[in-house]
Coordinates of C-alpha atoms and ligand atoms in Angstrom, one line a residue:
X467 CA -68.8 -13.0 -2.2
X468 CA -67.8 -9.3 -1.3
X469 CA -69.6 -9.8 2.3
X470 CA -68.1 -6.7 3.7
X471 CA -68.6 -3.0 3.4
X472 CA -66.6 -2.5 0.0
X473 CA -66.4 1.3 1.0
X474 CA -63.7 0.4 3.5
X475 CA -60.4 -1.2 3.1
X476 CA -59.9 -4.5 4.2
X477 CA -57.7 -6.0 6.7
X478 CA -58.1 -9.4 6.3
X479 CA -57.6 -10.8 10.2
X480 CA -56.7 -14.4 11.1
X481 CA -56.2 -16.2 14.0
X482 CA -52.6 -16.0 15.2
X483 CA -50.1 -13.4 17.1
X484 CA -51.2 -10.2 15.1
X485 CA -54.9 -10.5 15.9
X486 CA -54.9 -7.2 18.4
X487 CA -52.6 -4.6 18.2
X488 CA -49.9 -3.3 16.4
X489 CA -46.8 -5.7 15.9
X490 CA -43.5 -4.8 16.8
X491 CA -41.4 -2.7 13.9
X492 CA -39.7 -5.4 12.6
X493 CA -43.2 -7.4 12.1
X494 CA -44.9 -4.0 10.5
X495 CA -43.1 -3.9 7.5
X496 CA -44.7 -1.3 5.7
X497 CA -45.2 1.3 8.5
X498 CA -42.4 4.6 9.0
X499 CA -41.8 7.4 6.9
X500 CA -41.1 8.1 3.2
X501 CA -40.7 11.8 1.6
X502 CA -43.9 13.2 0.1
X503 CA -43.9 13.1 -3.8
X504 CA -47.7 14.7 -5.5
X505 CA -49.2 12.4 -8.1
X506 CA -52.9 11.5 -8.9
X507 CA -55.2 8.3 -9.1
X508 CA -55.1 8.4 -12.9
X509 CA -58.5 6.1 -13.5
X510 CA -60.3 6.8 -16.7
X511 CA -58.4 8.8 -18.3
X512 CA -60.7 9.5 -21.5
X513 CA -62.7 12.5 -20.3
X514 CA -66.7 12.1 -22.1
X515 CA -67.8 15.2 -22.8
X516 CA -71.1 13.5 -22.6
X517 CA -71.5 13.9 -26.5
X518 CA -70.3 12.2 -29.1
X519 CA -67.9 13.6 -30.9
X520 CA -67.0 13.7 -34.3
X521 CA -63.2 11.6 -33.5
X522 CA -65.2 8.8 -31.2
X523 CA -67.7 8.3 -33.8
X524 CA -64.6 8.0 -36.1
X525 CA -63.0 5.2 -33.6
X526 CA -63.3 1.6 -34.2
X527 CA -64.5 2.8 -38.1
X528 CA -61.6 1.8 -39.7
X529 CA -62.3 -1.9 -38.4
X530 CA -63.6 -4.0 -41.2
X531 CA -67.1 -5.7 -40.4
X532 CA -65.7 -8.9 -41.2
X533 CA -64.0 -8.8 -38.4
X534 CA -66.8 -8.9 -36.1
X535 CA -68.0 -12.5 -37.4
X536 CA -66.7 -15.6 -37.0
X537 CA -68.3 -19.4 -36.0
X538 CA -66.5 -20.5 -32.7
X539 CA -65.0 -23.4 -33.3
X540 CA -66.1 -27.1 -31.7
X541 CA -64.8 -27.4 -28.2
X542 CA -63.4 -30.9 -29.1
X543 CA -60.7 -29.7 -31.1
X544 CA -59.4 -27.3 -27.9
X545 CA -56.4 -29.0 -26.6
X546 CA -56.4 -30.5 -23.0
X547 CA -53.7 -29.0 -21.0
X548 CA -51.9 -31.6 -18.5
X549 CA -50.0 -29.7 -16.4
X550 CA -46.5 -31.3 -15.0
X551 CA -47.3 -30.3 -11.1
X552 CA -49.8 -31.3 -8.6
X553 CA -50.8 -28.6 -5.9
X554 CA -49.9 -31.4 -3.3
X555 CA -46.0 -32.2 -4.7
X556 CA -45.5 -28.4 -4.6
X557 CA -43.0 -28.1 -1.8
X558 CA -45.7 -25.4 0.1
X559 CA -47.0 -24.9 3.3
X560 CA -49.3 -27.8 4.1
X561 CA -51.9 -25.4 5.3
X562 CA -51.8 -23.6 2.6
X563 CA -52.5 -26.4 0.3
X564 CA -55.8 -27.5 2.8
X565 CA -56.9 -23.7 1.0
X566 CA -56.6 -24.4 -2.1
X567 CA -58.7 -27.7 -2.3
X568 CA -60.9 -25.7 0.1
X569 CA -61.4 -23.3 -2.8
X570 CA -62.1 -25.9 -4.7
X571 CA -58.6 -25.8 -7.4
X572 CA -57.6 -29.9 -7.8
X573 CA -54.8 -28.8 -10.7
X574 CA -52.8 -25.7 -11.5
X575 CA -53.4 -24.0 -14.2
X576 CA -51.0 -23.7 -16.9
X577 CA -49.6 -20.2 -15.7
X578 CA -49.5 -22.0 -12.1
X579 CA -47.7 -25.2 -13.1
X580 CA -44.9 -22.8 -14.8
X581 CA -44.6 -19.8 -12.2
X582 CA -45.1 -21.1 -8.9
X583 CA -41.9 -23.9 -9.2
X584 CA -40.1 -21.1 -10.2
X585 CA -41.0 -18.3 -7.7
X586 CA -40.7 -20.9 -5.0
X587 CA -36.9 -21.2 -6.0
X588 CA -37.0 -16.9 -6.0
X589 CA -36.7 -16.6 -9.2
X590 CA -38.2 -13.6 -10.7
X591 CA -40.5 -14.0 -13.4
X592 CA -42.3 -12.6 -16.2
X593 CA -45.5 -14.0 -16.6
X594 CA -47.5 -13.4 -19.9
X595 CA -50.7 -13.7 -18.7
X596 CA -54.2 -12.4 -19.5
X597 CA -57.2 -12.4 -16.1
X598 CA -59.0 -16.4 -16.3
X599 CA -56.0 -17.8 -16.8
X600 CA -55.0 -17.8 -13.2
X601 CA -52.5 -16.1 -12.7
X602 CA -53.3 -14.4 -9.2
X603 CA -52.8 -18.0 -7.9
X604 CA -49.7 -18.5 -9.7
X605 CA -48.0 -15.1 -7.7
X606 CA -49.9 -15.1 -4.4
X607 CA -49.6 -19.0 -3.8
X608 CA -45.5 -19.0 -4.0
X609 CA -45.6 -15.9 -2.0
X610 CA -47.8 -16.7 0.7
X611 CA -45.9 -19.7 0.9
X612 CA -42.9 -17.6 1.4
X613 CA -44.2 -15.2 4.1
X614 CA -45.6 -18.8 6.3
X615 CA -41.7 -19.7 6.0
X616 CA -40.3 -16.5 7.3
X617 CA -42.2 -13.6 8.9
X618 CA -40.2 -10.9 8.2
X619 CA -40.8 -11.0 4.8
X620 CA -43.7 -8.9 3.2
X621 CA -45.3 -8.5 -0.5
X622 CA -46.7 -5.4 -2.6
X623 CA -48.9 -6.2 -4.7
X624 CA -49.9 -3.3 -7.6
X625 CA -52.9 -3.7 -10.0
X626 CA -54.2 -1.3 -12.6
X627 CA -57.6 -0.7 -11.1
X628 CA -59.4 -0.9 -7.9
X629 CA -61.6 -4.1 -9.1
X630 CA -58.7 -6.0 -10.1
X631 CA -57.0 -5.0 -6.4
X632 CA -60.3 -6.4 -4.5
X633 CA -60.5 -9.5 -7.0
X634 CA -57.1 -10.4 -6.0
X635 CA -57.4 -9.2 -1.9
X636 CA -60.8 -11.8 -2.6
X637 CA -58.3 -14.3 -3.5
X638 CA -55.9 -13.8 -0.7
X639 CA -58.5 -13.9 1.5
X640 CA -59.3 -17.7 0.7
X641 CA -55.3 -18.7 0.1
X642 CA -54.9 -17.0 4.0
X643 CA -58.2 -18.3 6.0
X644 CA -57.1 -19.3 9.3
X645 CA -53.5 -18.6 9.2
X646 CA -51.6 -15.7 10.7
X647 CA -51.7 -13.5 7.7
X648 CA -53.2 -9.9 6.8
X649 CA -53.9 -7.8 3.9
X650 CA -54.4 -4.1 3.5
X651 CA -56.6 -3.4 0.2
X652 CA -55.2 0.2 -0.5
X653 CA -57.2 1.8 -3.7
X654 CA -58.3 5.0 -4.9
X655 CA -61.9 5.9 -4.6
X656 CA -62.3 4.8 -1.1
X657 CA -62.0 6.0 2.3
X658 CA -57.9 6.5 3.6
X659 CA -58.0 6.5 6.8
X660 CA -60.0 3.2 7.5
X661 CA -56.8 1.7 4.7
X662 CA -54.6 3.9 7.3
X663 CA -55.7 1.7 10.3
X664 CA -55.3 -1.5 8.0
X665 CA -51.6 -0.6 7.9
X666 CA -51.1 -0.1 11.2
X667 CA -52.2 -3.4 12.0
X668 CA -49.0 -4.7 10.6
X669 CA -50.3 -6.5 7.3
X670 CA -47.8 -8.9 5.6
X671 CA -49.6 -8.3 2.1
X672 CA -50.2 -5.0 0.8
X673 CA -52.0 -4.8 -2.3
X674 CA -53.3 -1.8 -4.3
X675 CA -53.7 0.7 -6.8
X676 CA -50.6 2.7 -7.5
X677 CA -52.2 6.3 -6.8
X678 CA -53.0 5.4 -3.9
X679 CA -49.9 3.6 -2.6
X680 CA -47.8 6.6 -3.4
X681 CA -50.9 8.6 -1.4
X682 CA -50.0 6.7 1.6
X683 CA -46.1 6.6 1.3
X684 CA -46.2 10.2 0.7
X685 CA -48.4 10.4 4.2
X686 CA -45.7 8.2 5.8
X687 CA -48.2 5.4 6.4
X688 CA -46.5 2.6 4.3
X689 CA -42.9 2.5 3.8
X690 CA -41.6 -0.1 1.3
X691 CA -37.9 0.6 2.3
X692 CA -37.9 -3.2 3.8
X693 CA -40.4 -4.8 1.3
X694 CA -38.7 -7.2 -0.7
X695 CA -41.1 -9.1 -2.9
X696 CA -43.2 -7.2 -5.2
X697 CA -45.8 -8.0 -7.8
X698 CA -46.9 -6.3 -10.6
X699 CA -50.3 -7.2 -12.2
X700 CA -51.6 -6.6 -15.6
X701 CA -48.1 -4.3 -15.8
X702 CA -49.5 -3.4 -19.4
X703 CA -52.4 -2.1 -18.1
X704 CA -50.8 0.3 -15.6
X705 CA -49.1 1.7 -18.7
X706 CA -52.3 2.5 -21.0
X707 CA -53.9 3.9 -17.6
X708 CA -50.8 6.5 -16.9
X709 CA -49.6 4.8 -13.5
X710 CA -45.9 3.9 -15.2
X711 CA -44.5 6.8 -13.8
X712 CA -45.8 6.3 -10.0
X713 CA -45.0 2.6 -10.3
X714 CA -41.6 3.5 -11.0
X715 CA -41.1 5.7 -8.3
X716 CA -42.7 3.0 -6.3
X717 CA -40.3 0.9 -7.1
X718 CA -37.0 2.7 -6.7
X719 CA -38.1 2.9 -2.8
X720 CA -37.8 -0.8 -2.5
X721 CA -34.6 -2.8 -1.5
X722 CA -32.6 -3.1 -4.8
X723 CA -32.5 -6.9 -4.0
X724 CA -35.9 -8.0 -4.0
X725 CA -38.2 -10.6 -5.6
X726 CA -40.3 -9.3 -8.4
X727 CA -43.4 -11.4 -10.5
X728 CA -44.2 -9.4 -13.1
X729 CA -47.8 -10.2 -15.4
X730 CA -49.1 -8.5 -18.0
X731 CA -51.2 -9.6 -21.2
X732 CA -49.3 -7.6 -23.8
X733 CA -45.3 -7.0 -24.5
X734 CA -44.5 -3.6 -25.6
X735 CA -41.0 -1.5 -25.9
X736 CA -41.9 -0.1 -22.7
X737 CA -43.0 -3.3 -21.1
X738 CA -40.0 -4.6 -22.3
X739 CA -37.6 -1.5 -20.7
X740 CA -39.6 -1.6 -17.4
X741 CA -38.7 -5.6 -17.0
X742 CA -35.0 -4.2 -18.0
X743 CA -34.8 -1.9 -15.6
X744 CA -36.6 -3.5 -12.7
X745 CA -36.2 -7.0 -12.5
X746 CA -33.2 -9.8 -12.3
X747 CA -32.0 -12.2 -14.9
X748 CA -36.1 -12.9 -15.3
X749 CA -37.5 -16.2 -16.2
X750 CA -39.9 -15.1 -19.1
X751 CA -43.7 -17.8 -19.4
X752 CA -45.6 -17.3 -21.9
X753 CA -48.6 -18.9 -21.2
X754 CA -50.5 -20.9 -24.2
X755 CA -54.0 -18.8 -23.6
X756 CA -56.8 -20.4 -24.8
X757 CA -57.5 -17.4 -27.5
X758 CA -61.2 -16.8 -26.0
X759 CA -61.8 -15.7 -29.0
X760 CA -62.1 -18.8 -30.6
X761 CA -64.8 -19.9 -28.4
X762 CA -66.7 -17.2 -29.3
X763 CA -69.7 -16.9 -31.9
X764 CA -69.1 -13.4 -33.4
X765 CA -71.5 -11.4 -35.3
X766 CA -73.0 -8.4 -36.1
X767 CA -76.3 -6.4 -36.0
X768 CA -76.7 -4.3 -38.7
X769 CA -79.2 -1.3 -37.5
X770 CA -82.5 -0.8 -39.9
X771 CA -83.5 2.4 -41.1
X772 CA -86.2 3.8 -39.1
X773 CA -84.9 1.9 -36.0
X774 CA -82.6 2.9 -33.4
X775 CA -79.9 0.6 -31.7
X776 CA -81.8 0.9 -28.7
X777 CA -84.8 -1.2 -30.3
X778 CA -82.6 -3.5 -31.5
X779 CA -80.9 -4.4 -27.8
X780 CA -84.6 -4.2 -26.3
X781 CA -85.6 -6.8 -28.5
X782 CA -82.6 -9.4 -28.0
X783 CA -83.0 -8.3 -24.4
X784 CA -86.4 -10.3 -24.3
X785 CA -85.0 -13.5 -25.7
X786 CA -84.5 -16.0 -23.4
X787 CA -81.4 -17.5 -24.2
X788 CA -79.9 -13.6 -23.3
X789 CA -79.7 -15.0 -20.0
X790 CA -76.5 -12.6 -18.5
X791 CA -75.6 -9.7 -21.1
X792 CA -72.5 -7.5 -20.7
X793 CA -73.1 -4.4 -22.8
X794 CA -70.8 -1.9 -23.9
X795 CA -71.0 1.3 -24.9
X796 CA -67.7 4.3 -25.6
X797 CA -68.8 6.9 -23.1
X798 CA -69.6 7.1 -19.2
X799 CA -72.6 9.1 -20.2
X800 CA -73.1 7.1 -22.9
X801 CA -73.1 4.1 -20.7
X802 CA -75.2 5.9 -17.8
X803 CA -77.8 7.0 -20.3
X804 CA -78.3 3.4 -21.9
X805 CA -78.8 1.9 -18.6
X806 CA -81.3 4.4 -17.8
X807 CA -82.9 4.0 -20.8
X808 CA -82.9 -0.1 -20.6
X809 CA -84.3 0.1 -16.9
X810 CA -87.0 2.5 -17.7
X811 CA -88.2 -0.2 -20.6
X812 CA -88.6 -2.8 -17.7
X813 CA -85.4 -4.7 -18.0
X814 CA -83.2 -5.4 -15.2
X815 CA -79.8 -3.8 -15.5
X816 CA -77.1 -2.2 -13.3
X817 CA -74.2 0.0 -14.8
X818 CA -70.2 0.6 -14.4
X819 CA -68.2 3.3 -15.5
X820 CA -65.3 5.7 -14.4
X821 CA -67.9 8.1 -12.7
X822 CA -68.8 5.9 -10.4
X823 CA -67.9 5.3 -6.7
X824 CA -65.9 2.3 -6.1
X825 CA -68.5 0.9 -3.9
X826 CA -71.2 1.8 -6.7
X827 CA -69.2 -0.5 -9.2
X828 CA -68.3 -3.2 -6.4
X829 CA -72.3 -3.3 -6.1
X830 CA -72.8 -2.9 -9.8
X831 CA -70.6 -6.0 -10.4
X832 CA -71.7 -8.2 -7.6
X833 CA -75.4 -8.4 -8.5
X834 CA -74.4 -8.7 -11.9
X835 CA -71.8 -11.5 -11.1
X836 CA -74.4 -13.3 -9.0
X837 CA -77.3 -13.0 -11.6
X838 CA -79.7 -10.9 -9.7
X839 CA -79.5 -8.2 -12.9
X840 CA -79.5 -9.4 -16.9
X841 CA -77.8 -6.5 -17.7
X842 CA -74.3 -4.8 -17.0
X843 CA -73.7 -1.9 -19.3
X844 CA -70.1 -1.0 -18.9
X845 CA -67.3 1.0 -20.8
X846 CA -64.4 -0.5 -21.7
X847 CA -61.9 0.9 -18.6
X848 CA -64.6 -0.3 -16.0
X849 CA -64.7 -3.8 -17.1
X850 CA -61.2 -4.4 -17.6
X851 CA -59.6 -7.4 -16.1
X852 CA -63.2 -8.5 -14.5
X853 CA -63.1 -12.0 -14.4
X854 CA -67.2 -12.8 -14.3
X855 CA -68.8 -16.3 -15.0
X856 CA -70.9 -17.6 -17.7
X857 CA -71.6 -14.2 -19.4
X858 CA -74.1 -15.5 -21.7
X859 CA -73.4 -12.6 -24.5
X860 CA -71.5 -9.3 -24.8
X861 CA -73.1 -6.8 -26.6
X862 CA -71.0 -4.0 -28.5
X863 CA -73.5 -1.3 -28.4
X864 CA -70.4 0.7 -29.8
X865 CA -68.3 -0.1 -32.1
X866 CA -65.0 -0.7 -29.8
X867 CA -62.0 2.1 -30.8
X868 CA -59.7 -1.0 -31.5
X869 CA -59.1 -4.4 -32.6
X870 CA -57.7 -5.0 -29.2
X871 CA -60.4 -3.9 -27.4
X872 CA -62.9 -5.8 -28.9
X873 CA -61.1 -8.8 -28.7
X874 CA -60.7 -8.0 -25.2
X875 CA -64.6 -7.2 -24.9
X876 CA -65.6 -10.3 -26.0
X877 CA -63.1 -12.3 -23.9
X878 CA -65.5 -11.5 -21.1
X879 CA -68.1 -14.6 -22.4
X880 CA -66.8 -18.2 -23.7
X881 CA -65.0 -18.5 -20.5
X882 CA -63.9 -21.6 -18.9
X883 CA -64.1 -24.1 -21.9
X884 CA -67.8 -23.1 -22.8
X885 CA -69.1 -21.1 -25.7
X886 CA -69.8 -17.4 -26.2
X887 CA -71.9 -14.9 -28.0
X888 CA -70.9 -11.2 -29.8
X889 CA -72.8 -9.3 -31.5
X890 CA -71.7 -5.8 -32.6
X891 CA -74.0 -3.3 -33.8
X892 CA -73.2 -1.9 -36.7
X893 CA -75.1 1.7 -38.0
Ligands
AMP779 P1 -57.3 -15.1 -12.4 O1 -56.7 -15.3 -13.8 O2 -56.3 -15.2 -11.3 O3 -58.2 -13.9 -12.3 O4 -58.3 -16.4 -12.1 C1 -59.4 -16.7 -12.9 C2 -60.3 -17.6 -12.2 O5 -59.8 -18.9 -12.2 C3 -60.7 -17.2 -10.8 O6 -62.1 -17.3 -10.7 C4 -60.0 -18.3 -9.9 O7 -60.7 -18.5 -8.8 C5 -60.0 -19.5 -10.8 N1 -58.8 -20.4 -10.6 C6 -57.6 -20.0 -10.4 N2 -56.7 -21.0 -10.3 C7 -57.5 -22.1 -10.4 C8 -57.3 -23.6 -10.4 N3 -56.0 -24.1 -10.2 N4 -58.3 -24.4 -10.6 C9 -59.5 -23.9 -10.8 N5 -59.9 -22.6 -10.8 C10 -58.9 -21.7 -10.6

């Protein structure tokens, strides 16, 4: 799936006028200058001392086990959702609908069937809306659609995390084949100047991480001063990972009338101010999510005297039906040191975590997405957002710090209508 060099930013090229060269100013949106202002790419902001300490052994405690167990529940009595559009009546871009039955999508998804009549009509919206559901169609499909109508128009698109950023530029990327579009993937952790050149191709679609986008408007190598559609992805996110601030300032540079689709899984007071201050008379979906959790066996692993939770995982690990196991553990070095561990016991496992490369995790993710490794081991930053089929169980090596998170943890298997395993281990 991730066929090119994931250390370098991507320009996604098609055929049409902007193939070689730079386009003219009006047709490089992004490009000119923009005062410097010092931030940093916040990432994973819990800082493992490598140890556990006495407060993370203390997270996640006050979580009664009960709430670790539950039966999931028969997929018969899951409603069917009939959804009111069809991808062909949406009044799009006829090329752009030969995409999406190219990808393979015959219906929209609930989140689609609400958002993209309405940001077709330039409505602004504010999509509650958790990764799986799909709402990276339901922005980029009205907006793509948009940019095919009138080429002076161009789109920011901000996610939390680099993952996210390439899962969605992954998405573009099939929406866009063969048509005169471009992308510039513009994330932390990988190399600036090849994301430079990206911009000064002229891309219509920018889509990043927001340390990074201020990076580059600070350098004077993307200029939002003309950009008037924006998205913002998993807004809720961006706030638990610091980036409010830089989105904010990212923000105030763009034209104060603009189009702006705004997701995010949560609603919070400061969700709730940021939609306030930013966007216009908003139409507000809240999508009917499947609650994953349902779908999901849950239970938990009570550790023996004598044995360690290691044994325990090794053991499980051998069964057959543990087919593609998402483990988590609290720390980086927690997680490092389990994979290590796992893989020196014979098992086949590849890790992510906050200390790694961006290219390290791409690779981490993609053999485990396309089953060449059992085992992913991941804290819970890293995996955030993933979307990653038929996880056959997650594994809470540790106890997750909240109810949230582990909800959010186990989200990762039952996916797509089918049924998941959890298991927590509990000392
Ligand atoms: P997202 O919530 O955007 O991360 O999407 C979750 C997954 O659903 C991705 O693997 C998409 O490729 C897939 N997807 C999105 N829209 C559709 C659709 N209309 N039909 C089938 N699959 C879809």
């Amino acid at each position: 799936m991730y066929s090119r060099n994931p250390h370098t930013s991507r320009s996604s090229s098609h055929s049409g006028p902007s193939r070689s060269g730079q386009r003219s100013s009006s047709r490089r949106p992004f490009r000119s200058s923009y005062g410097r202002s010092s931030h940093g790419y916040g990432g994973n902001r819990r800082v493992s001392s490598g140890r556990t300490s006495q407060a993370d052994r203390g997270r996640g405690a006050h979580i009664p086990h009960s709430k670790f167990i539950s039966k999931a529940v028969e997929p018969e009595s899951v409603e069917v959702f009939v959804p009111k559009h069809t991808f062909a009546n949406f009044a799009i871009d006829e090329r752009l609908k030969k995409n999406i039955v190219k990808k393979g999508y015959t219906t929209p998804t609930p989140i689609q069937d609400a958002a993209i009549p309405l940001a077709l009509h330039g409505r602004d919206v504010v999509g509650l809306a958790e990764t799986g559901t799909g709402k990276t169609g339901a922005f980029l499909i009205p907006l793509i659609d948009k940019v095919l109508k009138n080429d002076s128009e161009s789109v920011l698109i901000m996610a939390p995390t680099r993952e996210l950023a390439v899962q969605i530029d992954e998405e573009f990327r099939g929406f866009a084949s063969g048509l005169p579009l471009r992308s510039a993937l513009v994330i932390g952790g990988a190399n600036i100047n090849s994301q430079i050149r990206s911009l000064r191709y002229g891309p219509q679609f920018v889509i990043g991480t927001p340390g990074r986008i201020m990076d580059l408007m600070g350098q004077n190598e993307l200029r939002l001063a003309k950009c008037a559609n924006v998205v913002l992805d998993e807004a809720d996110r961006m706030l638990d990972m610091g980036f409010i601030e830089s989105v904010k300032k990212i923000l105030a540079t763009m034209p104060a009338k603009r189009h702006t689709l705004f997701f995010s899984a949560t609603l919070g007071r400061e969700i709730e101010q940021l939609i306030g201050d930013f966007l216009t008379e908003p139409e507000r979906i809240s999508v009917k999510t499947q609650d994953t959790s349902k779908n999901v066996d849950q239970d938990i692993v009570r550790i023996q005297s004598g044995r360690t939770k290691l044994d325990h995982l090794s053991e499980l690990l051998k069964d057959n039906n543990f087919t593609k196991v998402l483990v988590f553990g609290r720390t980086k070095h927690g997680v490092e040191k389990l994979s290590k561990l796992l893989k020196q016991t014979g098992f086949s496992v590849e890790s992510i975590h906050g200390n790694k490369s961006h290219s390290q995790r791409q690779r981490a993710l993609q053999l485990f997405k396309d089953e060449k490794v059992q085992v992913l081991v991941a804290t819970d930053v890293a995996a955030r957002g993933l979307d990653i089929p038929k996880v056959s169980h997650v594994i809470n090596f540790d106890v997750p710090g909240t109810y949230d998170d582990y909800v959010h943890r186990i989200g990762r298997t039952g996916r797509a209508g089918e049924r998941g395993k959890a298991l927590t281990f509990i000392e």
